[in-house]
């Protein structure tokens, strides 16, 4: 793939994400309502593409920190971190997901997201979480979303 084609693909994807912003500052699927998970994912995509994330998206995330799933807590932590810093409330919820086993949240994938979120927020990652994730790797090299589950994308 040539550089021009790659740039066109990125520009198209960026335009699509930017077109999903809602009047409340959040992001949604076409015809849907804003959600913290989609908003956090959109913010991370915008920042990865070198585009600024609208201040309204950060305000939306800060206002919707309650009732999040573990993975949403992790995504929101990362999105807040790249838009001015993760709030103490969401960082507290993230730290509360760390288990004795090293798992962060209920699954292997939530542990991976948790490690990424802690790093993005500049927080220390518990060694036990790294060990838990490493021990969750399957013999073929992949990871299932949970322990004992076949590896997937």
Tab-separated table of N, CA and C in Angstrom:
chain	number	residue	atom	x	y	z
A	1	UNK	N	0.856	-1.168	0.000
A	1	UNK	CA	0.000	0.000	0.000
A	1	UNK	C	0.899	1.226	0.000
A	2	UNK	N	0.609	2.137	-0.879
A	2	UNK	CA	1.384	3.357	-0.967
A	2	UNK	C	1.039	4.330	0.150
A	3	UNK	N	1.927	5.278	0.340
A	3	UNK	CA	1.733	6.280	1.393
A	3	UNK	C	0.473	7.099	1.138
A	4	UNK	N	0.222	7.453	-0.125
A	4	UNK	CA	-0.976	8.242	-0.436
A	4	UNK	C	-2.251	7.481	-0.083
A	5	UNK	N	-2.267	6.196	-0.395
A	5	UNK	CA	-3.447	5.383	-0.087
A	5	UNK	C	-3.635	5.298	1.419
A	6	UNK	N	-2.542	5.087	2.147
A	6	UNK	CA	-2.625	5.005	3.609
A	6	UNK	C	-3.149	6.312	4.193
A	7	UNK	N	-2.668	7.429	3.686
A	7	UNK	CA	-3.133	8.733	4.182
A	7	UNK	C	-4.613	8.945	3.887
A	8	UNK	N	-5.064	8.495	2.715
A	8	UNK	CA	-6.485	8.613	2.383
A	8	UNK	C	-7.336	7.753	3.305
A	9	UNK	N	-6.855	6.554	3.632
A	9	UNK	CA	-7.591	5.687	4.550
A	9	UNK	C	-7.691	6.319	5.934
A	10	UNK	N	-6.581	6.868	6.414
A	10	UNK	CA	-6.589	7.519	7.729
A	10	UNK	C	-7.516	8.724	7.709
A	11	UNK	N	-7.448	9.516	6.658
A	11	UNK	CA	-8.314	10.700	6.557
A	11	UNK	C	-9.785	10.302	6.539
A	12	UNK	N	-10.108	9.232	5.822
A	12	UNK	CA	-11.491	8.760	5.778
A	12	UNK	C	-11.962	8.271	7.132
A	13	UNK	N	-11.109	7.521	7.819
A	13	UNK	CA	-11.467	7.023	9.150
A	13	UNK	C	-11.624	8.177	10.127
A	14	UNK	N	-10.729	9.141	10.051
A	14	UNK	CA	-10.796	10.310	10.922
A	14	UNK	C	-12.093	11.086	10.681
A	15	UNK	N	-12.438	11.266	9.441
A	15	UNK	CA	-13.681	11.968	9.106
A	15	UNK	C	-14.895	11.220	9.651
A	16	UNK	N	-14.882	9.889	9.537
A	16	UNK	CA	-15.988	9.091	10.054
A	16	UNK	C	-16.129	9.288	11.563
A	17	UNK	N	-15.007	9.187	12.288
A	17	UNK	CA	-15.056	9.344	13.747
A	17	UNK	C	-15.535	10.746	14.105
A	18	UNK	N	-14.986	11.752	13.461
A	18	UNK	CA	-15.392	13.124	13.762
A	18	UNK	C	-16.876	13.345	13.480
A	19	UNK	N	-17.431	12.620	12.539
A	19	UNK	CA	-18.845	12.741	12.204
A	19	UNK	C	-19.777	12.068	13.200
A	20	UNK	N	-19.251	11.357	14.172
A	20	UNK	CA	-20.064	10.656	15.163
A	20	UNK	C	-20.269	11.477	16.429
A	21	UNK	N	-19.710	12.678	16.501
A	21	UNK	CA	-19.876	13.508	17.696
A	21	UNK	C	-21.340	13.934	17.821
A	22	UNK	N	-21.829	13.939	19.037
A	22	UNK	CA	-23.213	14.275	19.337
A	22	UNK	C	-23.284	15.641	20.031
A	23	UNK	N	-24.475	16.182	20.142
A	23	UNK	CA	-24.646	17.505	20.748
A	23	UNK	C	-24.258	17.528	22.229
A	24	UNK	N	-24.276	16.356	22.885
A	24	UNK	CA	-23.890	16.311	24.301
A	24	UNK	C	-22.388	16.195	24.501
A	25	UNK	N	-21.618	16.179	23.400
A	25	UNK	CA	-20.165	16.080	23.487
A	25	UNK	C	-19.650	14.661	23.371
A	26	UNK	N	-20.550	13.687	23.508
A	26	UNK	CA	-20.152	12.291	23.400
A	26	UNK	C	-20.176	11.816	21.958
A	27	UNK	N	-19.836	10.557	21.789
A	27	UNK	CA	-19.815	9.942	20.459
A	27	UNK	C	-20.747	8.742	20.464
A	28	UNK	N	-21.338	8.479	19.282
A	28	UNK	CA	-22.315	7.399	19.172
A	28	UNK	C	-22.225	6.738	17.817
A	29	UNK	N	-22.783	5.539	17.751
A	29	UNK	CA	-22.970	4.868	16.466
A	29	UNK	C	-24.006	5.670	15.686
A	30	UNK	N	-24.016	5.545	14.351
A	30	UNK	CA	-25.030	6.272	13.574
A	30	UNK	C	-26.439	5.960	14.084
A	31	UNK	N	-27.187	6.998	14.379
A	31	UNK	CA	-28.549	6.851	14.855
A	31	UNK	C	-28.670	6.490	16.321
A	32	UNK	N	-27.533	6.341	17.020
A	32	UNK	CA	-27.563	5.940	18.421
A	32	UNK	C	-27.339	7.093	19.372
A	33	UNK	N	-27.198	6.744	20.639
A	33	UNK	CA	-26.948	7.726	21.695
A	33	UNK	C	-25.504	7.630	22.144
A	34	UNK	N	-24.978	8.705	22.663
A	34	UNK	CA	-23.614	8.732	23.174
A	34	UNK	C	-23.433	7.720	24.293
A	35	UNK	N	-22.264	7.113	24.337
A	35	UNK	CA	-21.888	6.239	25.443
A	35	UNK	C	-20.456	6.569	25.854
A	36	UNK	N	-20.136	6.358	27.131
A	36	UNK	CA	-18.756	6.608	27.560
A	36	UNK	C	-17.740	5.734	26.820
A	37	UNK	N	-18.078	4.474	26.566
A	37	UNK	CA	-17.136	3.591	25.884
A	37	UNK	C	-16.816	4.050	24.472
A	38	UNK	N	-17.855	4.405	23.714
A	38	UNK	CA	-17.627	4.896	22.352
A	38	UNK	C	-16.938	6.253	22.351
A	39	UNK	N	-17.295	7.094	23.306
A	39	UNK	CA	-16.661	8.406	23.386
A	39	UNK	C	-15.176	8.257	23.702
A	40	UNK	N	-14.851	7.393	24.657
A	40	UNK	CA	-13.445	7.170	25.000
A	40	UNK	C	-12.687	6.600	23.808
A	41	UNK	N	-13.285	5.648	23.111
A	41	UNK	CA	-12.644	5.047	21.946
A	41	UNK	C	-12.428	6.090	20.857
A	42	UNK	N	-13.410	6.959	20.635
A	42	UNK	CA	-13.277	8.018	19.638
A	42	UNK	C	-12.163	8.992	20.016
A	43	UNK	N	-12.105	9.380	21.270
A	43	UNK	CA	-11.053	10.286	21.732
A	43	UNK	C	-9.680	9.663	21.498
A	44	UNK	N	-9.535	8.391	21.840
A	44	UNK	CA	-8.254	7.715	21.653
A	44	UNK	C	-7.897	7.621	20.169
A	45	UNK	N	-8.883	7.352	19.316
A	45	UNK	CA	-8.634	7.290	17.875
A	45	UNK	C	-8.222	8.657	17.335
A	46	UNK	N	-8.917	9.696	17.755
A	46	UNK	CA	-8.571	11.049	17.308
A	46	UNK	C	-7.147	11.408	17.706
A	47	UNK	N	-6.821	11.142	18.951
A	47	UNK	CA	-5.471	11.475	19.435
A	47	UNK	C	-4.402	10.642	18.730
A	48	UNK	N	-4.689	9.368	18.467
A	48	UNK	CA	-3.727	8.507	17.763
A	48	UNK	C	-3.497	9.006	16.339
A	49	UNK	N	-4.513	9.617	15.740
A	49	UNK	CA	-4.392	10.150	14.386
A	49	UNK	C	-3.788	11.546	14.368
A	50	UNK	N	-3.468	12.071	15.557
A	50	UNK	CA	-2.868	13.391	15.644
A	50	UNK	C	-3.869	14.528	15.657
A	51	UNK	N	-5.146	14.191	15.773
A	51	UNK	CA	-6.189	15.217	15.811
A	51	UNK	C	-6.524	15.550	17.259
A	52	UNK	N	-6.905	16.779	17.518
A	52	UNK	CA	-7.308	17.112	18.883
A	52	UNK	C	-8.660	16.498	19.217
A	53	UNK	N	-8.831	16.173	20.458
A	53	UNK	CA	-10.137	15.703	20.926
A	53	UNK	C	-10.889	16.920	21.446
A	54	UNK	N	-12.125	17.091	21.054
A	54	UNK	CA	-12.886	18.258	21.514
A	54	UNK	C	-13.003	18.294	23.039
A	55	UNK	N	-12.930	19.498	23.592
A	55	UNK	CA	-13.085	19.664	25.036
A	55	UNK	C	-14.431	19.115	25.503
A	56	UNK	N	-15.437	19.180	24.639
A	56	UNK	CA	-16.758	18.671	25.012
A	56	UNK	C	-16.730	17.163	25.244
A	57	UNK	N	-15.842	16.456	24.562
A	57	UNK	CA	-15.732	15.006	24.769
A	57	UNK	C	-15.170	14.720	26.153
A	58	UNK	N	-14.181	15.484	26.569
A	58	UNK	CA	-13.632	15.323	27.921
A	58	UNK	C	-14.709	15.630	28.956
A	59	UNK	N	-15.446	16.711	28.745
A	59	UNK	CA	-16.521	17.072	29.681
A	59	UNK	C	-17.568	15.953	29.750
A	60	UNK	N	-17.897	15.364	28.603
A	60	UNK	CA	-18.855	14.261	28.576
A	60	UNK	C	-18.331	13.096	29.419
A	61	UNK	N	-17.064	12.733	29.220
A	61	UNK	CA	-16.487	11.609	29.971
A	61	UNK	C	-16.483	11.878	31.472
A	62	UNK	N	-16.086	13.065	31.856
A	62	UNK	CA	-16.058	13.412	33.282
A	62	UNK	C	-17.452	13.342	33.897
A	63	UNK	N	-18.459	13.703	33.121
A	63	UNK	CA	-19.838	13.708	33.621
A	63	UNK	C	-20.484	12.324	33.622
A	64	UNK	N	-19.838	11.347	32.975
A	64	UNK	CA	-20.438	10.013	32.843
A	64	UNK	C	-19.529	8.912	33.380
A	65	UNK	N	-18.896	9.157	34.503
A	65	UNK	CA	-17.983	8.171	35.089
A	65	UNK	C	-18.695	7.119	35.937
A	66	UNK	N	-19.956	7.303	36.219
A	66	UNK	CA	-20.692	6.344	37.049
A	66	UNK	C	-21.275	5.225	36.201
A	67	UNK	N	-21.390	4.033	36.788
A	67	UNK	CA	-22.048	2.914	36.135
A	67	UNK	C	-21.278	2.300	34.983
A	68	UNK	N	-19.978	2.499	34.941
A	68	UNK	CA	-19.166	1.965	33.853
A	68	UNK	C	-18.784	0.510	34.101
A	69	UNK	N	-18.680	-0.251	33.030
A	69	UNK	CA	-18.124	-1.601	33.128
A	69	UNK	C	-16.616	-1.470	33.368
A	70	UNK	N	-15.949	-2.541	33.802
A	70	UNK	CA	-14.497	-2.449	33.989
A	70	UNK	C	-13.756	-1.957	32.744
A	71	UNK	N	-14.089	-2.481	31.582
A	71	UNK	CA	-13.392	-2.050	30.369
A	71	UNK	C	-13.692	-0.590	30.054
A	72	UNK	N	-14.912	-0.140	30.317
A	72	UNK	CA	-15.224	1.276	30.118
A	72	UNK	C	-14.425	2.152	31.076
A	73	UNK	N	-14.255	1.709	32.319
A	73	UNK	CA	-13.419	2.454	33.271
A	73	UNK	C	-12.014	2.617	32.689
A	74	UNK	N	-11.494	1.544	32.121
A	74	UNK	CA	-10.138	1.569	31.575
A	74	UNK	C	-10.044	2.482	30.355
A	75	UNK	N	-11.001	2.382	29.441
A	75	UNK	CA	-11.007	3.245	28.262
A	75	UNK	C	-11.180	4.716	28.648
A	76	UNK	N	-12.084	4.985	29.570
A	76	UNK	CA	-12.305	6.366	30.010
A	76	UNK	C	-11.045	6.905	30.690
A	77	UNK	N	-10.376	6.086	31.488
A	77	UNK	CA	-9.125	6.514	32.123
A	77	UNK	C	-8.116	6.939	31.060
A	78	UNK	N	-7.953	6.119	30.027
A	78	UNK	CA	-6.998	6.456	28.966
A	78	UNK	C	-7.398	7.722	28.231
A	79	UNK	N	-8.688	7.853	27.905
A	79	UNK	CA	-9.157	9.028	27.167
A	79	UNK	C	-9.005	10.297	28.000
A	80	UNK	N	-9.343	10.213	29.276
A	80	UNK	CA	-9.153	11.379	30.136
A	80	UNK	C	-7.665	11.713	30.257
A	81	UNK	N	-6.823	10.689	30.350
A	81	UNK	CA	-5.382	10.909	30.490
A	81	UNK	C	-4.801	11.674	29.304
A	82	UNK	N	-5.306	11.399	28.099
A	82	UNK	CA	-4.764	12.076	26.918
A	82	UNK	C	-5.422	13.422	26.643
A	83	UNK	N	-6.402	13.788	27.467
A	83	UNK	CA	-7.084	15.074	27.279
A	83	UNK	C	-6.976	15.973	28.506
A	84	UNK	N	-5.957	15.782	29.291
A	84	UNK	CA	-5.765	16.667	30.444
A	84	UNK	C	-5.554	15.958	31.757
A	85	UNK	N	-5.629	14.658	31.773
A	85	UNK	CA	-5.401	13.892	32.997
A	85	UNK	C	-6.640	13.162	33.470
A	86	UNK	N	-6.419	11.947	33.924
A	86	UNK	CA	-7.522	11.138	34.444
A	86	UNK	C	-7.991	11.698	35.778
A	87	UNK	N	-9.287	11.719	35.969
A	87	UNK	CA	-9.838	12.250	37.216
A	87	UNK	C	-9.499	11.316	38.378
A	88	UNK	N	-9.410	11.868	39.586
A	88	UNK	CA	-9.166	11.016	40.757
A	88	UNK	C	-10.247	9.942	40.919
A	89	UNK	N	-11.487	10.260	40.559
A	89	UNK	CA	-12.579	9.297	40.717
A	89	UNK	C	-12.392	8.091	39.813
A	90	UNK	N	-12.085	8.332	38.539
A	90	UNK	CA	-11.934	7.203	37.622
A	90	UNK	C	-10.648	6.428	37.934
A	91	UNK	N	-9.602	7.118	38.370
A	91	UNK	CA	-8.379	6.405	38.776
A	91	UNK	C	-8.643	5.524	39.986
A	92	UNK	N	-9.446	6.018	40.916
A	92	UNK	CA	-9.809	5.221	42.083
A	92	UNK	C	-10.586	3.982	41.692
A	93	UNK	N	-11.501	4.145	40.742
A	93	UNK	CA	-12.265	2.977	40.268
A	93	UNK	C	-11.349	1.986	39.569
A	94	UNK	N	-10.407	2.482	38.785
A	94	UNK	CA	-9.462	1.599	38.100
A	94	UNK	C	-8.620	0.835	39.114
A	95	UNK	N	-8.082	1.529	40.087
A	95	UNK	CA	-7.278	0.849	41.125
A	95	UNK	C	-8.121	-0.183	41.873
A	96	UNK	N	-9.406	0.091	42.050
A	96	UNK	CA	-10.299	-0.831	42.735
A	96	UNK	C	-10.574	-2.113	41.951
A	97	UNK	N	-10.254	-2.122	40.672
A	97	UNK	CA	-10.445	-3.315	39.849
A	97	UNK	C	-9.306	-4.329	39.998
A	98	UNK	N	-8.191	-3.888	40.588
A	98	UNK	CA	-7.023	-4.777	40.724
A	98	UNK	C	-7.322	-5.830	41.787
A	99	UNK	N	-7.152	-7.096	41.399
A	99	UNK	CA	-7.431	-8.215	42.284
A	99	UNK	C	-6.130	-8.826	42.802
A	100	UNK	N	-6.231	-9.615	43.862
A	100	UNK	CA	-5.059	-10.306	44.414
A	100	UNK	C	-4.345	-11.157	43.385
A	101	UNK	N	-5.114	-11.780	42.502
A	101	UNK	CA	-4.546	-12.660	41.479
A	101	UNK	C	-3.701	-11.898	40.469
A	102	UNK	N	-3.853	-10.585	40.456
A	102	UNK	CA	-3.191	-9.755	39.461
A	102	UNK	C	-4.138	-9.316	38.366
A	103	UNK	N	-5.262	-10.014	38.234
A	103	UNK	CA	-6.249	-9.612	37.235
A	103	UNK	C	-6.729	-8.193	37.545
A	104	UNK	N	-7.011	-7.464	36.499
A	104	UNK	CA	-7.621	-6.149	36.634
A	104	UNK	C	-8.998	-6.296	35.994
A	105	UNK	N	-10.020	-6.311	36.815
A	105	UNK	CA	-11.351	-6.593	36.310
A	105	UNK	C	-11.552	-8.094	36.187
A	106	UNK	N	-12.602	-8.509	35.469
A	106	UNK	CA	-12.994	-9.914	35.471
A	106	UNK	C	-12.314	-10.816	34.443
A	107	UNK	N	-11.509	-10.279	33.546
A	107	UNK	CA	-11.043	-11.110	32.437
A	107	UNK	C	-9.619	-10.753	32.005
A	108	UNK	N	-9.102	-11.541	31.090
A	108	UNK	CA	-7.774	-11.291	30.535
A	108	UNK	C	-7.783	-9.972	29.765
A	109	UNK	N	-8.821	-9.756	28.959
A	109	UNK	CA	-8.832	-8.520	28.174
A	109	UNK	C	-8.958	-7.291	29.072
A	110	UNK	N	-9.707	-7.375	30.149
A	110	UNK	CA	-9.803	-6.220	31.051
A	110	UNK	C	-8.468	-5.989	31.758
A	111	UNK	N	-7.700	-7.042	31.964
A	111	UNK	CA	-6.368	-6.884	32.560
A	111	UNK	C	-5.446	-6.169	31.579
A	112	UNK	N	-5.492	-6.554	30.314
A	112	UNK	CA	-4.668	-5.878	29.308
A	112	UNK	C	-5.038	-4.397	29.209
A	113	UNK	N	-6.349	-4.112	29.139
A	113	UNK	CA	-6.790	-2.716	29.087
A	113	UNK	C	-6.404	-1.978	30.371
A	114	UNK	N	-6.494	-2.658	31.500
A	114	UNK	CA	-6.131	-2.034	32.771
A	114	UNK	C	-4.670	-1.646	32.826
A	115	UNK	N	-3.808	-2.524	32.346
A	115	UNK	CA	-2.375	-2.214	32.306
A	115	UNK	C	-2.130	-1.005	31.404
A	116	UNK	N	-2.756	-1.001	30.229
A	116	UNK	CA	-2.606	0.140	29.319
A	116	UNK	C	-3.122	1.429	29.959
A	117	UNK	N	-4.252	1.343	30.642
A	117	UNK	CA	-4.837	2.533	31.271
A	117	UNK	C	-3.938	3.081	32.381
A	118	UNK	N	-3.427	2.195	33.215
A	118	UNK	CA	-2.533	2.652	34.281
A	118	UNK	C	-1.294	3.327	33.685
A	119	UNK	N	-0.714	2.723	32.668
A	119	UNK	CA	0.470	3.312	32.027
A	119	UNK	C	0.133	4.669	31.412
A	120	UNK	N	-0.994	4.755	30.704
A	120	UNK	CA	-1.366	6.012	30.057
A	120	UNK	C	-1.579	7.114	31.085
A	121	UNK	N	-2.081	6.742	32.250
A	121	UNK	CA	-2.337	7.722	33.303
A	121	UNK	C	-1.087	8.018	34.133
A	122	UNK	N	0.029	7.368	33.811
A	122	UNK	CA	1.269	7.606	34.546
A	122	UNK	C	1.293	6.946	35.911
A	123	UNK	N	0.465	5.927	36.083
A	123	UNK	CA	0.359	5.228	37.363
A	123	UNK	C	1.187	3.944	37.325
A	124	UNK	N	1.657	3.485	38.485
A	124	UNK	CA	2.402	2.230	38.503
A	124	UNK	C	1.495	1.040	38.176
A	125	UNK	N	2.065	0.082	37.480
A	125	UNK	CA	1.344	-1.143	37.125
A	125	UNK	C	1.786	-2.221	38.110
A	126	UNK	N	0.841	-2.840	38.811
A	126	UNK	CA	1.222	-3.902	39.745
A	126	UNK	C	1.930	-5.044	39.013
A	127	UNK	N	3.035	-5.496	39.562
A	127	UNK	CA	3.782	-6.607	38.961
A	127	UNK	C	2.882	-7.821	38.785
A	128	UNK	N	2.000	-8.054	39.751
A	128	UNK	CA	1.104	-9.207	39.673
A	128	UNK	C	0.210	-9.143	38.439
A	129	UNK	N	-0.145	-7.948	37.983
A	129	UNK	CA	-0.979	-7.819	36.783
A	129	UNK	C	-0.207	-8.243	35.539
A	130	UNK	N	1.063	-7.869	35.487
A	130	UNK	CA	1.903	-8.254	34.355
A	130	UNK	C	2.072	-9.771	34.333
A	131	UNK	N	2.308	-10.360	35.506
A	131	UNK	CA	2.466	-11.815	35.609
A	131	UNK	C	1.164	-12.509	35.206
A	132	UNK	N	0.033	-12.006	35.698
A	132	UNK	CA	-1.274	-12.585	35.344
A	132	UNK	C	-1.461	-12.581	33.831
A	133	UNK	N	-1.168	-11.461	33.201
A	133	UNK	CA	-1.351	-11.363	31.756
A	133	UNK	C	-0.396	-12.305	31.021
A	134	UNK	N	0.857	-12.337	31.425
A	134	UNK	CA	1.837	-13.212	30.771
A	134	UNK	C	1.431	-14.681	30.903
A	135	UNK	N	0.920	-15.058	32.055
A	135	UNK	CA	0.507	-16.444	32.271
A	135	UNK	C	-0.797	-16.790	31.558
A	136	UNK	N	-1.484	-15.776	31.049
A	136	UNK	CA	-2.730	-15.996	30.320
A	136	UNK	C	-2.490	-16.248	28.837
A	137	UNK	N	-1.252	-16.063	28.401
A	137	UNK	CA	-0.950	-16.280	26.990
A	137	UNK	C	-1.054	-17.760	26.659
A	138	UNK	N	-1.684	-18.063	25.536
A	138	UNK	CA	-1.885	-19.441	25.100
A	138	UNK	C	-0.622	-19.962	24.402
A	139	UNK	N	-0.464	-21.269	24.307
A	139	UNK	CA	0.739	-21.844	23.698
A	139	UNK	C	1.059	-21.327	22.291
A	140	UNK	N	0.043	-21.004	21.501
A	140	UNK	CA	0.281	-20.491	20.154
A	140	UNK	C	0.683	-19.031	20.120
A	141	UNK	N	0.672	-18.365	21.280
A	141	UNK	CA	1.078	-16.964	21.364
A	141	UNK	C	-0.062	-15.980	21.545
A	142	UNK	N	-1.302	-16.404	21.298
A	142	UNK	CA	-2.436	-15.498	21.412
A	142	UNK	C	-3.005	-15.447	22.817
A	143	UNK	N	-4.017	-14.631	22.965
A	143	UNK	CA	-4.707	-14.466	24.236
A	143	UNK	C	-6.202	-14.608	24.010
A	144	UNK	N	-6.870	-15.366	24.848
A	144	UNK	CA	-8.316	-15.397	24.854
A	144	UNK	C	-8.809	-14.223	25.689
A	145	UNK	N	-10.044	-13.838	25.501
A	145	UNK	CA	-10.567	-12.704	26.286
A	145	UNK	C	-10.665	-13.054	27.759
A	146	UNK	N	-10.729	-14.356	28.064
A	146	UNK	CA	-10.749	-14.834	29.447
A	146	UNK	C	-9.859	-16.069	29.518
A	147	UNK	N	-9.464	-16.423	30.711
A	147	UNK	CA	-8.648	-17.629	30.877
A	147	UNK	C	-9.455	-18.846	30.466
A	148	UNK	N	-8.775	-19.770	29.756
A	148	UNK	CA	-9.415	-21.002	29.320
A	148	UNK	C	-10.199	-20.859	28.028
A	149	UNK	N	-10.243	-19.682	27.462
A	149	UNK	CA	-10.962	-19.429	26.223
A	149	UNK	C	-9.944	-19.376	25.085
A	150	UNK	N	-10.322	-19.889	23.923
A	150	UNK	CA	-9.419	-19.870	22.774
A	150	UNK	C	-9.029	-18.437	22.425
A	151	UNK	N	-7.811	-18.243	21.947
A	151	UNK	CA	-7.376	-16.906	21.529
A	151	UNK	C	-8.291	-16.347	20.436
A	152	UNK	N	-8.466	-15.045	20.475
A	152	UNK	CA	-9.271	-14.371	19.475
A	152	UNK	C	-8.678	-13.004	19.196
A	153	UNK	N	-9.287	-12.299	18.289
A	153	UNK	CA	-8.784	-10.970	17.923
A	153	UNK	C	-9.043	-9.994	19.058
